[in-house]
Tab-separated table of C-alpha atoms in Angstrom:
chain	number	residue	atom	x	y	z
A	1	MET	CA	-25.558	-9.071	-12.790
A	2	SER	CA	-22.518	-10.505	-14.567
A	3	ALA	CA	-20.931	-13.910	-14.406
A	4	VAL	CA	-17.610	-14.738	-12.788
A	5	ARG	CA	-15.237	-15.474	-15.629
A	6	CYS	CA	-12.185	-17.709	-15.888
A	7	PRO	CA	-9.059	-15.516	-15.804
A	8	SER	CA	-7.399	-17.812	-18.313
A	9	CYS	CA	-9.987	-18.189	-21.110
A	10	LEU	CA	-12.775	-15.785	-20.002
A	11	ALA	CA	-15.379	-18.550	-20.080
A	12	GLU	CA	-18.151	-18.346	-17.514
A	13	LEU	CA	-17.321	-20.228	-14.320
A	14	PRO	CA	-19.967	-22.492	-12.769
A	15	VAL	CA	-20.678	-20.349	-9.704
A	16	VAL	CA	-24.012	-21.098	-8.045
A	17	ASP	CA	-26.449	-18.149	-8.216
A	18	GLY	CA	-26.569	-16.279	-4.937
A	19	ALA	CA	-23.564	-18.096	-3.490
A	20	VAL	CA	-21.337	-16.042	-1.214
A	21	GLY	CA	-17.998	-17.396	-0.011
A	22	ALA	CA	-14.923	-19.230	-1.212
A	23	GLU	CA	-14.838	-22.214	-3.539
A	24	THR	CA	-12.376	-23.836	-5.907
A	25	LEU	CA	-13.749	-24.295	-9.399
A	26	THR	CA	-12.533	-25.882	-12.594
A	27	CYS	CA	-13.162	-24.041	-15.826
A	28	GLY	CA	-15.340	-26.093	-18.173
A	29	ARG	CA	-13.465	-24.870	-21.224
A	30	CYS	CA	-9.738	-24.695	-20.371
A	31	ARG	CA	-9.780	-26.924	-17.254
A	32	ALA	CA	-7.937	-24.262	-15.266
A	33	THR	CA	-8.325	-24.366	-11.505
A	34	VAL	CA	-9.575	-21.087	-10.088
A	35	GLU	CA	-10.128	-20.103	-6.471
A	36	VAL	CA	-13.212	-17.876	-6.432
A	37	GLU	CA	-14.427	-15.744	-3.565
A	38	THR	CA	-17.822	-14.190	-4.263
A	39	PHE	CA	-19.467	-11.381	-2.316
A	40	PRO	CA	-23.084	-10.136	-2.072
A	41	ALA	CA	-22.403	-7.392	-4.632
A	42	GLN	CA	-21.947	-10.100	-7.277
A	43	TRP	CA	-25.661	-10.837	-7.215
A	44	ARG	CA	-26.848	-7.245	-7.261
A	45	LYS	CA	-28.318	-5.482	-10.215
A	46	VAL	CA	-26.542	-2.236	-11.022
A	47	GLN	CA	-28.846	0.487	-9.775
A	48	PRO	CA	-29.829	3.040	-12.405
A	49	GLY	CA	-28.381	6.490	-11.836
A	50	ARG	CA	-30.545	9.226	-10.345
A	51	THR	CA	-31.455	11.992	-12.752
A	52	GLY	CA	-33.085	14.449	-10.371
A	53	GLU	CA	-36.669	15.549	-10.012
A	54	LEU	CA	-38.242	18.379	-11.983
A	55	VAL	CA	-38.684	21.754	-10.287
A	56	THR	CA	-42.199	22.525	-9.173
A	57	GLY	CA	-43.422	25.834	-7.762
A	58	GLU	CA	-40.980	27.896	-5.736
A	59	GLU	CA	-38.328	25.230	-5.126
A	60	ALA	CA	-34.676	26.021	-5.654
A	61	ALA	CA	-33.264	24.782	-8.935
A	62	CYS	CA	-29.932	23.206	-9.811
A	63	PHE	CA	-27.260	25.692	-10.972
A	64	VAL	CA	-26.510	23.634	-14.089
A	65	HIS	CA	-29.835	21.925	-14.796
A	66	THR	CA	-32.295	24.740	-14.208
A	67	ASP	CA	-35.330	22.488	-14.664
A	68	ARG	CA	-34.213	20.102	-11.882
A	69	ARG	CA	-34.838	20.489	-8.176
A	70	ALA	CA	-31.785	21.309	-6.020
A	71	GLU	CA	-31.056	18.569	-3.509
A	72	ALA	CA	-27.867	19.874	-1.931
A	73	ALA	CA	-25.373	22.697	-1.992
A	74	CYS	CA	-21.762	22.094	-3.017
A	75	ASP	CA	-19.513	21.980	0.065
A	76	ALA	CA	-16.834	23.925	-1.802
A	77	CYS	CA	-18.587	26.635	-3.836
A	78	GLY	CA	-22.103	26.546	-2.406
A	79	ARG	CA	-23.892	26.200	-5.738
A	80	PHE	CA	-27.144	24.266	-5.696
A	81	MET	CA	-26.926	20.798	-7.220
A	82	CYS	CA	-29.521	18.315	-8.421
A	83	ALA	CA	-29.122	14.581	-7.901
A	84	LEU	CA	-27.409	14.304	-11.276
A	85	CYS	CA	-24.718	16.877	-10.407
A	86	GLU	CA	-23.997	15.806	-6.859
A	87	VAL	CA	-20.808	13.827	-6.355
A	88	ARG	CA	-20.050	12.364	-2.947
A	89	VAL	CA	-16.358	12.237	-2.098
A	90	GLY	CA	-15.966	10.802	1.374
A	91	GLU	CA	-18.150	12.984	3.567
A	92	GLN	CA	-18.178	15.885	1.124
A	93	ARG	CA	-20.826	16.702	-1.467
A	94	LEU	CA	-19.232	18.417	-4.439
A	95	CYS	CA	-20.286	19.706	-7.828
A	96	VAL	CA	-18.450	18.402	-10.880
A	97	ALA	CA	-16.483	21.644	-11.360
A	98	CYS	CA	-15.162	21.638	-7.787
A	99	LEU	CA	-14.391	17.940	-7.997
A	100	GLU	CA	-12.290	18.513	-11.097
A	101	SER	CA	-10.519	21.603	-9.731
A	102	GLY	CA	-9.874	19.818	-6.431
A	103	ARG	CA	-8.484	16.799	-8.244
A	104	ARG	CA	-6.191	18.951	-10.381
A	105	ALA	CA	-4.943	20.888	-7.373
A	106	GLY	CA	-4.287	17.661	-5.464
A	107	ARG	CA	-6.662	18.627	-2.652
A	108	LEU	CA	-8.797	15.489	-2.957
A	109	ALA	CA	-6.701	12.485	-2.046
A	110	GLN	CA	-9.677	10.175	-2.584
A	111	VAL	CA	-9.765	10.800	-6.312
A	112	GLU	CA	-6.032	11.213	-6.867
A	113	ARG	CA	-4.878	8.886	-9.652
A	114	GLY	CA	-1.161	9.467	-9.413
A	115	ARG	CA	1.515	11.579	-7.861
A	116	THR	CA	4.954	12.775	-8.909
A	117	ILE	CA	7.586	11.554	-6.489
A	118	PHE	CA	10.467	14.012	-6.620
A	119	ALA	CA	12.907	11.600	-4.995
A	120	LEU	CA	12.287	9.108	-7.820
A	121	VAL	CA	12.657	11.823	-10.456
A	122	ALA	CA	15.900	12.930	-8.794
A	123	LEU	CA	17.263	9.389	-8.911
A	124	ARG	CA	16.360	9.028	-12.592
A	125	VAL	CA	17.932	12.400	-13.416
A	126	ALA	CA	21.109	11.450	-11.545
A	127	LEU	CA	21.322	8.133	-13.390
A	128	PHE	CA	20.712	9.934	-16.690
A	129	GLY	CA	23.526	12.303	-15.728
A	130	LEU	CA	25.949	9.368	-15.818
A	131	LEU	CA	25.357	9.237	-19.585
A	132	LEU	CA	26.003	12.930	-20.131
A	133	GLY	CA	29.765	12.770	-19.619
A	134	PRO	CA	31.343	16.194	-18.985
A	135	PHE	CA	27.892	17.801	-18.939
A	136	GLY	CA	26.946	15.643	-15.953
A	137	PRO	CA	26.994	18.582	-13.475
A	138	VAL	CA	23.795	19.934	-15.099
A	139	ALA	CA	21.989	16.707	-14.276
A	140	GLY	CA	23.862	16.387	-10.986
A	141	MET	CA	22.749	19.765	-9.713
A	142	SER	CA	19.191	19.172	-10.938
A	143	ALA	CA	19.184	15.851	-9.099
A	144	ILE	CA	20.348	17.552	-5.894
A	145	VAL	CA	17.583	20.165	-6.088
A	146	LEU	CA	14.936	17.537	-6.867
A	147	ALA	CA	16.186	15.280	-4.074
A	148	VAL	CA	15.974	18.129	-1.552
A	149	VAL	CA	12.410	18.879	-2.737
A	150	GLY	CA	11.681	15.169	-2.430
A	151	LEU	CA	12.961	15.135	1.152
A	152	LEU	CA	10.892	18.170	2.111
A	153	LYS	CA	7.587	17.441	0.373
A	154	PRO	CA	5.108	14.793	1.524
A	155	ALA	CA	5.760	11.952	-0.868
A	156	SER	CA	3.344	9.128	-1.388
A	157	LEU	CA	-0.383	9.008	-0.764
A	158	THR	CA	0.428	6.123	1.558
A	159	ASP	CA	2.959	8.330	3.397
A	160	ARG	CA	5.923	6.396	2.026
A	161	ARG	CA	8.805	8.897	2.107
A	162	TYR	CA	11.312	7.556	-0.472
A	163	HIS	CA	14.190	8.862	1.660
A	164	GLY	CA	16.483	6.107	0.368
A	165	SER	CA	16.010	7.176	-3.260
A	166	ALA	CA	16.502	10.839	-2.311
A	167	ILE	CA	19.735	10.139	-0.429
A	168	VAL	CA	21.136	8.006	-3.274
A	169	ALA	CA	20.188	10.790	-5.726
A	170	LEU	CA	21.887	13.367	-3.489
A	171	LEU	CA	25.091	11.336	-3.267
A	172	LEU	CA	25.103	10.515	-6.984
A	173	GLY	CA	24.245	14.089	-7.948
A	174	GLY	CA	26.947	15.426	-5.637
A	175	ALA	CA	29.545	13.016	-6.994
A	176	LEU	CA	28.596	13.865	-10.587
A	177	THR	CA	28.733	17.596	-9.954
A	178	LEU	CA	31.967	17.675	-7.959
A	179	GLY	CA	33.727	15.078	-10.098
A	180	TRP	CA	33.058	16.700	-13.415
A	181	LEU	CA	33.539	20.264	-12.076
A	182	TRP	CA	36.962	19.196	-10.853
A	183	TRP	CA	37.663	17.762	-14.302
A	184	TRP	CA	36.550	21.013	-15.997
A	185	LEU	CA	38.727	22.967	-13.582
A	186	THR	CA	41.803	20.919	-14.470
A	187	VAL	CA	41.074	21.341	-18.187
A	188	PHE	CA	40.770	25.143	-18.012
A	189	THR	CA	43.510	25.846	-15.492
A	190	GLY	CA	45.919	23.251	-16.829
A	191	SER	CA	46.561	21.937	-13.332
A	192	GLY	CA	46.019	18.405	-12.162
A	193	THR	CA	47.289	15.243	-13.760
A	194	THR	CA	48.293	15.093	-17.406
A	195	VAL	CA	45.743	13.191	-19.373
A	196	PHE	CA	47.480	13.000	-22.747
A	197	THR	CA	51.188	12.597	-23.418
A	198	GLU	CA	52.817	13.296	-26.734
A	199	VAL	CA	54.366	10.198	-28.292
A	200	GLU	CA	57.729	10.639	-29.871
A	201	PRO	CA	57.777	9.538	-33.522
B	1	MET	CA	-12.987	22.504	0.061
B	2	ARG	CA	-10.956	21.114	2.952
B	3	ARG	CA	-7.640	19.446	2.356
B	4	GLU	CA	-7.389	15.778	3.254
B	5	SER	CA	-5.840	15.025	6.616
B	6	SER	CA	-2.485	13.267	6.866
B	7	PRO	CA	-2.748	9.980	5.011
B	8	SER	CA	-0.365	8.180	7.381
B	9	ALA	CA	-3.240	6.987	9.547
B	10	THR	CA	-5.346	6.074	6.522
B	11	TYR	CA	-3.398	3.329	4.786
B	12	THR	CA	-1.918	0.129	6.123
B	13	ARG	CA	0.383	-2.063	4.065
B	14	LEU	CA	-0.960	-5.451	2.977
B	15	PRO	CA	1.138	-8.514	2.132
B	16	GLY	CA	2.276	-8.965	-1.456
B	17	ARG	CA	4.438	-6.979	-3.808
B	18	ARG	CA	5.590	-7.125	-7.376
B	19	PHE	CA	9.129	-6.359	-8.446
B	20	GLY	CA	10.218	-5.866	-12.001
B	21	LEU	CA	13.037	-4.132	-13.822
B	22	MET	CA	11.018	-0.945	-14.217
B	23	GLN	CA	7.970	-1.762	-12.116
B	24	ARG	CA	7.190	-2.060	-8.453
B	25	ALA	CA	3.687	-2.506	-7.108
B	26	THR	CA	2.404	-2.647	-3.540
B	27	LEU	CA	-0.983	-3.075	-1.905
B	28	TRP	CA	-2.520	-0.925	0.831
B	29	ALA	CA	-5.788	-0.998	2.744
B	30	ALA	CA	-7.871	1.972	3.855
B	31	ALA	CA	-11.106	2.061	5.831
B	32	ASP	CA	-13.285	1.606	2.757
B	33	HIS	CA	-11.010	0.545	-0.093
B	34	VAL	CA	-7.883	-1.241	-1.255
B	35	LEU	CA	-5.236	0.829	-2.995
B	36	VAL	CA	-2.854	-0.625	-5.568
B	37	VAL	CA	0.243	1.555	-5.898
B	38	ASN	CA	2.228	1.132	-9.101
B	39	GLU	CA	5.594	2.810	-9.068
B	40	THR	CA	6.395	4.399	-12.422
B	41	MET	CA	9.513	6.148	-13.733
B	42	THR	CA	8.611	9.470	-12.135
B	43	GLY	CA	6.025	8.717	-9.492
B	44	GLU	CA	3.170	6.541	-8.400
B	45	ALA	CA	-0.084	5.555	-10.107
B	46	TYR	CA	-3.041	4.635	-7.942
B	47	ARG	CA	-5.920	2.218	-8.458
B	48	ARG	CA	-8.714	1.898	-5.916
B	49	PHE	CA	-11.091	-0.969	-5.275
B	50	PHE	CA	-13.873	-0.013	-2.889
B	51	PHE	CA	-15.042	-2.770	-0.571
B	52	ARG	CA	-18.690	-2.081	-1.396
B	53	ASP	CA	-17.971	-2.578	-5.122
B	54	ILE	CA	-15.920	-5.787	-5.084
B	55	ARG	CA	-18.059	-8.573	-6.486
B	56	ALA	CA	-15.558	-11.403	-6.683
B	57	ILE	CA	-11.890	-12.166	-6.190
B	58	THR	CA	-10.349	-14.880	-8.343
B	59	ILE	CA	-6.971	-16.502	-7.791
B	60	HIS	CA	-5.631	-18.462	-10.728
B	61	PRO	CA	-2.349	-20.411	-10.284
B	62	THR	CA	0.111	-19.724	-13.113
B	63	GLY	CA	3.415	-21.197	-14.255
B	64	ARG	CA	5.335	-17.920	-14.033
B	65	ARG	CA	7.532	-19.092	-11.172
B	66	GLU	CA	8.675	-22.108	-13.193
B	67	ARG	CA	9.310	-20.009	-16.325
B	68	THR	CA	11.249	-17.416	-14.325
B	69	SER	CA	13.244	-20.175	-12.633
B	70	LEU	CA	14.146	-21.638	-16.026
B	71	VAL	CA	15.443	-18.285	-17.255
B	72	LEU	CA	17.449	-17.799	-14.050
B	73	VAL	CA	18.942	-21.316	-14.340
B	74	VAL	CA	20.035	-20.540	-17.929
B	75	PHE	CA	21.710	-17.297	-16.819
B	76	ALA	CA	23.374	-19.069	-13.897
B	77	LEU	CA	24.679	-21.748	-16.257
B	78	LEU	CA	25.982	-19.094	-18.658
B	79	ASN	CA	28.255	-18.021	-15.812
B	80	LEU	CA	28.889	-21.419	-14.246
B	81	VAL	CA	29.975	-23.358	-17.364
B	82	PRO	CA	32.744	-20.925	-18.405
B	83	LEU	CA	33.762	-20.773	-14.749
B	84	LEU	CA	34.266	-24.552	-14.624
B	85	PHE	CA	36.207	-24.531	-17.893
B	86	LEU	CA	38.356	-21.685	-16.641
B	87	MET	CA	39.110	-23.425	-13.377
B	88	ALA	CA	40.089	-26.612	-15.196
B	89	ASP	CA	42.677	-24.765	-17.317
B	90	ASP	CA	44.621	-21.792	-16.105
B	91	PRO	CA	42.523	-19.895	-13.566
B	92	ASP	CA	42.767	-16.127	-13.822
B	93	VAL	CA	41.732	-14.750	-10.446
B	94	ARG	CA	39.820	-11.757	-11.812
B	95	ALA	CA	37.862	-13.772	-14.391
B	96	VAL	CA	37.096	-16.517	-11.864
B	97	SER	CA	35.805	-14.039	-9.273
B	98	LEU	CA	33.746	-12.223	-11.901
B	99	LEU	CA	32.091	-15.425	-13.121
B	100	ALA	CA	31.679	-16.789	-9.594
B	101	GLY	CA	30.026	-13.525	-8.555
B	102	GLY	CA	27.707	-13.655	-11.559
B	103	THR	CA	26.772	-17.253	-10.776
B	104	LEU	CA	26.060	-16.394	-7.163
B	105	VAL	CA	23.797	-13.484	-8.133
B	106	TRP	CA	21.686	-15.646	-10.465
B	107	VAL	CA	21.551	-18.511	-7.965
B	108	ALA	CA	20.464	-16.076	-5.231
B	109	LEU	CA	17.698	-14.738	-7.489
B	110	LEU	CA	16.678	-18.324	-8.291
B	111	VAL	CA	16.491	-19.276	-4.604
B	112	ALA	CA	14.504	-16.107	-3.811
B	113	ASN	CA	12.094	-16.875	-6.653
B	114	LEU	CA	11.581	-20.429	-5.405
B	115	LEU	CA	11.179	-19.354	-1.780
B	116	ARG	CA	8.421	-16.870	-2.641
B	117	GLY	CA	6.183	-19.800	-3.460
B	118	PRO	CA	3.877	-20.703	-6.354
B	119	SER	CA	2.828	-17.854	-8.631
B	120	CYS	CA	-0.708	-16.815	-9.424
B	121	GLU	CA	-2.839	-14.142	-11.020
B	122	THR	CA	-5.300	-12.411	-8.719
B	123	ARG	CA	-8.223	-10.406	-10.062
B	124	PHE	CA	-10.660	-8.090	-8.340
B	125	SER	CA	-13.995	-7.930	-10.150
B	126	THR	CA	-16.377	-5.007	-9.836
B	127	ALA	CA	-19.400	-4.036	-11.908
B	128	ALA	CA	-17.168	-1.961	-14.179
B	129	HIS	CA	-13.772	-3.696	-14.105
B	130	ASP	CA	-12.069	-7.021	-13.851
B	131	ASP	CA	-8.498	-6.043	-13.061
B	132	VAL	CA	-5.339	-7.976	-12.305
B	133	VAL	CA	-3.895	-7.000	-8.939
B	134	ALA	CA	-0.183	-7.046	-9.688
B	135	PRO	CA	1.147	-7.200	-6.096
B	136	LEU	CA	-0.764	-10.423	-5.475
B	137	SER	CA	1.301	-12.534	-7.836
B	138	ARG	CA	2.128	-15.282	-5.338
B	139	LEU	CA	-0.365	-17.752	-3.939
B	140	ALA	CA	0.444	-17.445	-0.220
B	141	PRO	CA	0.155	-13.634	0.099
B	142	ALA	CA	-2.877	-13.633	-2.210
B	143	ARG	CA	-4.705	-16.056	0.069
B	144	ARG	CA	-3.622	-14.101	3.152
B	145	VAL	CA	-4.914	-10.846	1.667
B	146	VAL	CA	-8.249	-12.392	0.684
B	147	ALA	CA	-8.620	-13.719	4.228
B	148	MET	CA	-7.822	-10.257	5.612
B	149	LEU	CA	-10.189	-8.433	3.260
B	150	ARG	CA	-13.117	-10.871	3.452
B	151	PRO	CA	-14.612	-9.534	6.720
B	152	ARG	CA	-14.162	-5.920	5.606
B	153	ILE	CA	-15.849	-6.509	2.250
B	154	LEU	CA	-18.694	-8.437	3.861
B	155	ALA	CA	-19.125	-5.661	6.440
B	156	ALA	CA	-19.187	-3.005	3.707
B	157	GLN	CA	-21.807	-4.991	1.807
B	158	ALA	CA	-23.774	-5.996	4.892
B	159	GLU	CA	-26.389	-3.288	4.376
B	160	LEU	CA	-27.439	-4.942	1.127
B	161	ALA	CA	-30.784	-6.632	1.651
B	162	PRO	CA	-31.125	-10.435	1.328
B	163	LEU	CA	-31.358	-11.601	-2.229
B	164	SER	CA	-33.645	-13.347	-4.566
B	165	PRO	CA	-30.964	-15.323	-6.442
B	166	ALA	CA	-33.058	-15.964	-9.516
B	167	THR	CA	-33.563	-12.332	-10.393
B	168	GLY	CA	-30.894	-10.528	-8.422
B	169	ASP	CA	-33.576	-8.336	-6.919
B	170	ALA	CA	-33.643	-7.513	-3.262
B	171	ALA	CA	-36.202	-9.557	-1.405
B	172	PRO	CA	-39.124	-7.507	-0.079
């Protein structure tokens, strides 16, 4: 059980033991006013982790810890797991290996810590392309491809689509590509407007 | 391992957001947790607070709105003062419109900052973390979110047995 601390000076706030609900407190050290809402979990001891029971007789053993009794089978690979190995993700019971592989493959939204948003990358690439001058079409075309991927792929975990960013990236990438390609064309073919004029001495 | 179903039905947007030059953060609620979404340069970073784990929520008023307002006033004045001088002498239309536009932008940002209300720092405390929730940086949305989450957190923690406050042990 830990104390509720002042966000300003980290001193312990005078919250009454076992209190649940909202109250406005003043920090005894820095005199800051803090609105505190406490919940039942505040007054709970952290439960010690389960380590699994030892195998006795003919019981099935854990795949990893062979001296521990199996309590469940992994929903993904079917290996037996002891209480120590079992990880509950939503309604699924997974072993650590499947949890990690599922997280890496992006199949477990509940443990996903971040996601690449192609529309955002496309926008950044297009903006970076503005700095590349005549080599802008490289960034422009990359931005177009990334923006199209961004429009097609499911974007955010919260289902936010980022269509605005993708469309801006498409327009910017298109303008960069066409603009600078036209410029390159005029340079190599000699057509178009004259950029430099010779000054008579 | 089955793939997660469409997340569209899972998350609902909560009040509060944080805008910065390179940062944008929003807050979402699921059936059993709150999700803080931080927008980065190339994607999103997620932070979850499960209702059953939240021990306390603290809201601490800060002076960030006043400091931000001061900076915006200075920038507005940096445009306004030359504008007034320029108009007193020989007004060049392009320079006047440029400075007037600049002044308007800073004044608009100042008004928006003032209208968003007093600033605060909101923290969610769990047994392992005590984290600042960036989207809840204004008092009004922070209080609204706490009011919205309170019943859900209490429901998630309802199965906890009554307490013995002195020891933190569950009463027999």
